[in-house]
Amino acid sequence: MLTTNPFDDDKLREECGIFGIWGADNAASFVALGLHALQHRGQEAAGITTYDGAHFHSHRAMGHVAGGFDREDIIRKLAGRTGIGHVRYSTTGETALRNVQPLYAELNDGGFAVAHNGNLSNAMKVRRTLNRRGSIFQSTSDTEVIIHLVATSSLTAPLDRLTDALKQVEGAYSLLVLTEEGLVACRDPLGIRPLVMGKLGEATIFASETVALDIIGATYLRDVEPGELVLVNNAGIRSYRPFAPAAPRPCVFEHVYFSRPDSVAEGKSVYEVRKNIGAELSREAPVEADYVVPVPDSGVPAAIGFSQASGIPFELGIIRSHYVGRTFIQPSQEVRHLGVKLKHNANSALVHGKRIVLIDDSIVRGTTSVKIVQMMRDAGAKEVHLRIASPPTRHSCFYGVDTPERAKLLAAQMGIEQMADYINADSLAFISIDGLYRALGDQRDATAPQRCDACFTGDYPTSLTDLEDQSGGAPLSLVASR
Ligand code: SF4
């Protein structure tokens, strides 16, 4: 039986990563490398579309980039000096090749390929309208509405048609669009999802994270600004701002968990911010303990920060196997409970008889926390205190991150004390929302938040036309000890 790894199932998941390049020989090989660096943003499928000046070429495959694009014949087939690519993590609905991006269509004025990171929160409504007008959809992806809106736009110039389409959608989108006119990169007016721009010789590159620039030896130039469209073609690089100005609301969770720690997001080192979060957490929720132990790998930088600020030694009390994927074959019912140990195992010799402060990045359903705390206790830990490097996740994300429905979020159902009991931790504490902003070097303005922090606060920065408002929930205290 193929089953989901219980640890992976209990994390929020970024849904996509995108990468594009204009002006490099063998563009597809650069795109494949860039997608490798973005693999953590989506492991279900990957795709690349290139343009050679006369024809578009596409290859899309289920699974990791390594499996789908490491064959020379595939890369050779993707001819051209420009290309875009996408890694996808499937969320709701089916995981089918027809939903794998870049999506491609032949429009009136030529080929149109699009790679999208984010989620359109009015896609179903727009789709119904388009359906009534006769549009026939080829996928169940929200991104496809952009293609149909471009195709049916009454405007003439390709960039105007794209802008016209984007003005009809709401939600989060960082997009790469490849047409015969050039490569377009754009971010929604609030800049919810990231997109950076770089340079390699004469080539221009766009990527979800700077780590994808690093892997091909490119230099970071700047972020694509919220609400900005950048067109790159033989005439050079031009920037457009077709939307009404709005206060940006980039996703705060990129810093907590989604981005790789070796990336720089909004000009800040993700690694340093995570260490700051750990330091803030140690000040907000101090605890006497013998060791600070991270839940690997994502809890490591915050645990280092907690250890440095508190003076409690950092130790690897949990060892992670790097050879377990998102799913694994479960041999039989009898060994089901052993499955959790495939990915994480307690370092018993270290933790036996010790007071442990465990650092994890977030609690989603709580299933991982229950198992990890029990694992520490089974290994002989005297006390287990859990510290979480994000505020309680009480609301679902509708902007391109896979979140369980609100009813399944532990923090939406329980107060902190109840959660500590449920997890069987001696104490449990989360960083406060203000502490999280401080770790980013900001001060949160509750009347006009500078970021999207909706999964913690319920303050969604856009309308959610397709969904019921799931915000709300009684305020809860942040620390509980037992
Ligand atoms: Fe990021 Fe949370 Fe906002 Fe989604 S709801 S964009 S995960 S901060």
Coordinates of C-alpha atoms in Angstrom, one line a residue, residues 170-341:
E170 CA -8.1 38.1 -7.5
G171 CA -5.8 36.3 -5.2
A172 CA -2.1 35.5 -5.4
Y173 CA -0.1 35.1 -8.6
S174 CA 3.5 35.3 -9.5
L175 CA 3.5 34.4 -13.2
L176 CA 5.9 33.7 -16.0
V177 CA 4.4 34.0 -19.5
L178 CA 6.1 33.0 -22.6
T179 CA 4.8 34.3 -26.0
E180 CA 6.3 35.1 -29.4
E181 CA 6.6 38.7 -28.1
G182 CA 8.9 37.8 -25.2
L183 CA 9.1 36.6 -21.6
V184 CA 6.8 38.4 -19.1
A185 CA 7.2 38.1 -15.4
C186 CA 4.6 39.6 -13.1
R187 CA 3.4 39.6 -9.5
D188 CA -0.1 40.4 -8.2
P189 CA -0.6 43.9 -6.8
L190 CA -0.1 42.7 -3.2
G191 CA 3.0 40.6 -4.1
I192 CA 1.7 37.7 -2.0
R193 CA 4.0 35.2 -3.6
P194 CA 7.7 35.9 -4.3
L195 CA 9.5 36.4 -7.6
V196 CA 13.1 37.6 -8.0
M197 CA 15.0 38.7 -11.1
G198 CA 18.7 37.9 -11.9
K199 CA 21.3 38.2 -14.5
L200 CA 23.7 35.7 -16.0
G201 CA 25.9 37.3 -18.7
E202 CA 23.4 38.6 -21.2
A203 CA 20.6 36.4 -20.0
T204 CA 17.7 37.6 -17.7
I205 CA 16.3 35.2 -15.2
F206 CA 13.2 35.0 -13.0
A207 CA 12.7 32.6 -10.1
S208 CA 10.6 32.1 -7.0
E209 CA 13.7 32.2 -4.8
T210 CA 17.3 33.4 -5.0
V211 CA 18.6 29.9 -4.4
A212 CA 17.6 29.1 -8.0
L213 CA 19.8 32.0 -9.2
D214 CA 22.7 30.7 -7.1
I215 CA 22.6 27.2 -8.6
I216 CA 23.2 28.5 -12.2
G217 CA 25.8 31.1 -11.1
A218 CA 23.4 34.1 -11.8
T219 CA 23.5 37.4 -9.9
Y220 CA 20.5 38.6 -8.0
L221 CA 19.3 41.9 -9.5
R222 CA 16.1 42.7 -7.5
D223 CA 12.6 41.5 -6.6
V224 CA 9.9 41.8 -9.2
E225 CA 7.8 44.4 -7.4
P226 CA 4.2 43.8 -6.4
G227 CA 1.9 44.8 -9.2
E228 CA 4.8 45.0 -11.7
L229 CA 5.0 43.4 -15.2
V230 CA 8.5 43.0 -16.6
L231 CA 8.7 42.2 -20.3
V232 CA 12.0 40.9 -21.7
N233 CA 12.7 40.5 -25.4
N234 CA 15.2 41.5 -28.1
A235 CA 14.3 45.1 -27.5
G236 CA 15.6 44.9 -23.9
I237 CA 13.9 44.9 -20.5
R238 CA 10.8 47.1 -19.8
S239 CA 8.8 47.5 -16.7
Y240 CA 5.1 48.3 -16.5
R241 CA 2.8 49.0 -13.5
P242 CA -0.7 48.6 -14.9
F243 CA -2.5 48.1 -11.5
A244 CA -3.7 50.7 -9.0
P245 CA -1.1 51.1 -6.3
A246 CA -1.7 49.0 -3.2
A247 CA 0.2 48.3 0.1
P248 CA 2.2 45.1 -0.5
R249 CA 1.3 42.0 1.6
P250 CA 4.0 39.4 0.9
C251 CA 3.4 36.0 2.6
V252 CA 5.1 35.9 6.0
F253 CA 5.2 32.1 6.0
E254 CA 7.9 32.2 3.2
H255 CA 10.3 33.3 6.0
V256 CA 9.0 30.7 8.5
Y257 CA 9.0 27.6 6.5
F258 CA 8.5 27.6 2.7
S259 CA 11.7 29.3 1.4
R260 CA 15.0 27.5 1.5
P261 CA 17.2 28.8 4.3
D262 CA 19.9 29.7 1.8
S263 CA 17.6 32.0 -0.1
V264 CA 17.3 35.8 0.4
A265 CA 13.6 36.9 0.6
E266 CA 12.6 40.6 0.5
G267 CA 16.3 41.4 0.9
K268 CA 16.5 39.3 4.2
S269 CA 18.5 36.1 4.7
V270 CA 15.9 33.4 5.4
Y271 CA 18.4 31.6 7.6
E272 CA 19.0 34.7 9.7
V273 CA 15.3 35.5 10.1
R274 CA 14.7 31.9 11.3
K275 CA 17.5 32.3 13.8
N276 CA 15.9 35.6 15.0
I277 CA 12.6 33.8 15.4
G278 CA 14.3 31.3 17.7
A279 CA 15.9 34.0 19.7
E280 CA 12.6 35.9 20.0
L281 CA 10.9 32.7 21.1
S282 CA 13.5 32.1 23.8
R283 CA 12.7 35.6 25.2
E284 CA 9.0 35.2 24.9
A285 CA 8.7 31.7 26.3
P286 CA 11.9 30.8 28.3
V287 CA 12.3 27.3 29.7
E288 CA 14.9 25.6 31.8
A289 CA 16.3 22.7 29.9
D290 CA 19.4 20.7 29.2
Y291 CA 19.3 20.7 25.4
V292 CA 17.7 22.6 22.6
V293 CA 16.7 20.0 20.0
P294 CA 15.4 20.9 16.5
V295 CA 12.8 18.8 14.6
P296 CA 14.9 18.4 11.5
D297 CA 15.4 19.9 9.0
S298 CA 13.1 22.9 9.1
G299 CA 13.4 23.5 12.9
V300 CA 17.2 23.8 12.8
P301 CA 17.8 27.5 12.2
A302 CA 15.2 28.6 14.9
A303 CA 16.7 26.0 17.3
I304 CA 20.2 27.5 16.7
G305 CA 18.7 31.0 17.5
F306 CA 16.9 29.7 20.6
S307 CA 20.1 28.1 21.8
Q308 CA 22.3 31.1 21.2
A309 CA 19.9 33.5 22.9
S310 CA 19.2 31.2 25.9
G311 CA 22.6 29.7 26.4
I312 CA 21.1 26.2 26.4
P313 CA 23.3 23.8 24.3
F314 CA 22.0 22.9 20.8
E315 CA 22.1 19.2 20.2
L316 CA 20.8 16.8 17.5
G317 CA 18.4 14.8 19.5
I318 CA 16.4 13.7 16.5
I319 CA 18.1 12.3 13.4
R320 CA 16.4 12.5 10.1
S321 CA 16.7 10.0 7.3
H322 CA 17.1 11.8 3.9
Y323 CA 16.0 8.7 1.9
V324 CA 12.3 8.9 2.6
G325 CA 10.1 10.6 0.1
R326 CA 6.6 12.0 0.6
T327 CA 5.2 8.6 0.2
F328 CA 6.5 5.2 1.0
I329 CA 5.4 1.6 0.7
Q330 CA 3.8 0.4 3.9
P331 CA 4.6 -3.3 4.1
S332 CA 1.7 -4.3 6.4
Q333 CA -0.7 -3.2 9.1
E334 CA 1.4 -4.8 11.8
V335 CA 4.3 -2.4 11.3
R336 CA 2.2 0.7 10.5
H337 CA 3.3 2.4 13.8
L338 CA 6.9 2.0 12.9
G339 CA 6.4 4.1 9.8
V340 CA 7.0 7.3 11.7
K341 CA 10.5 6.2 12.5

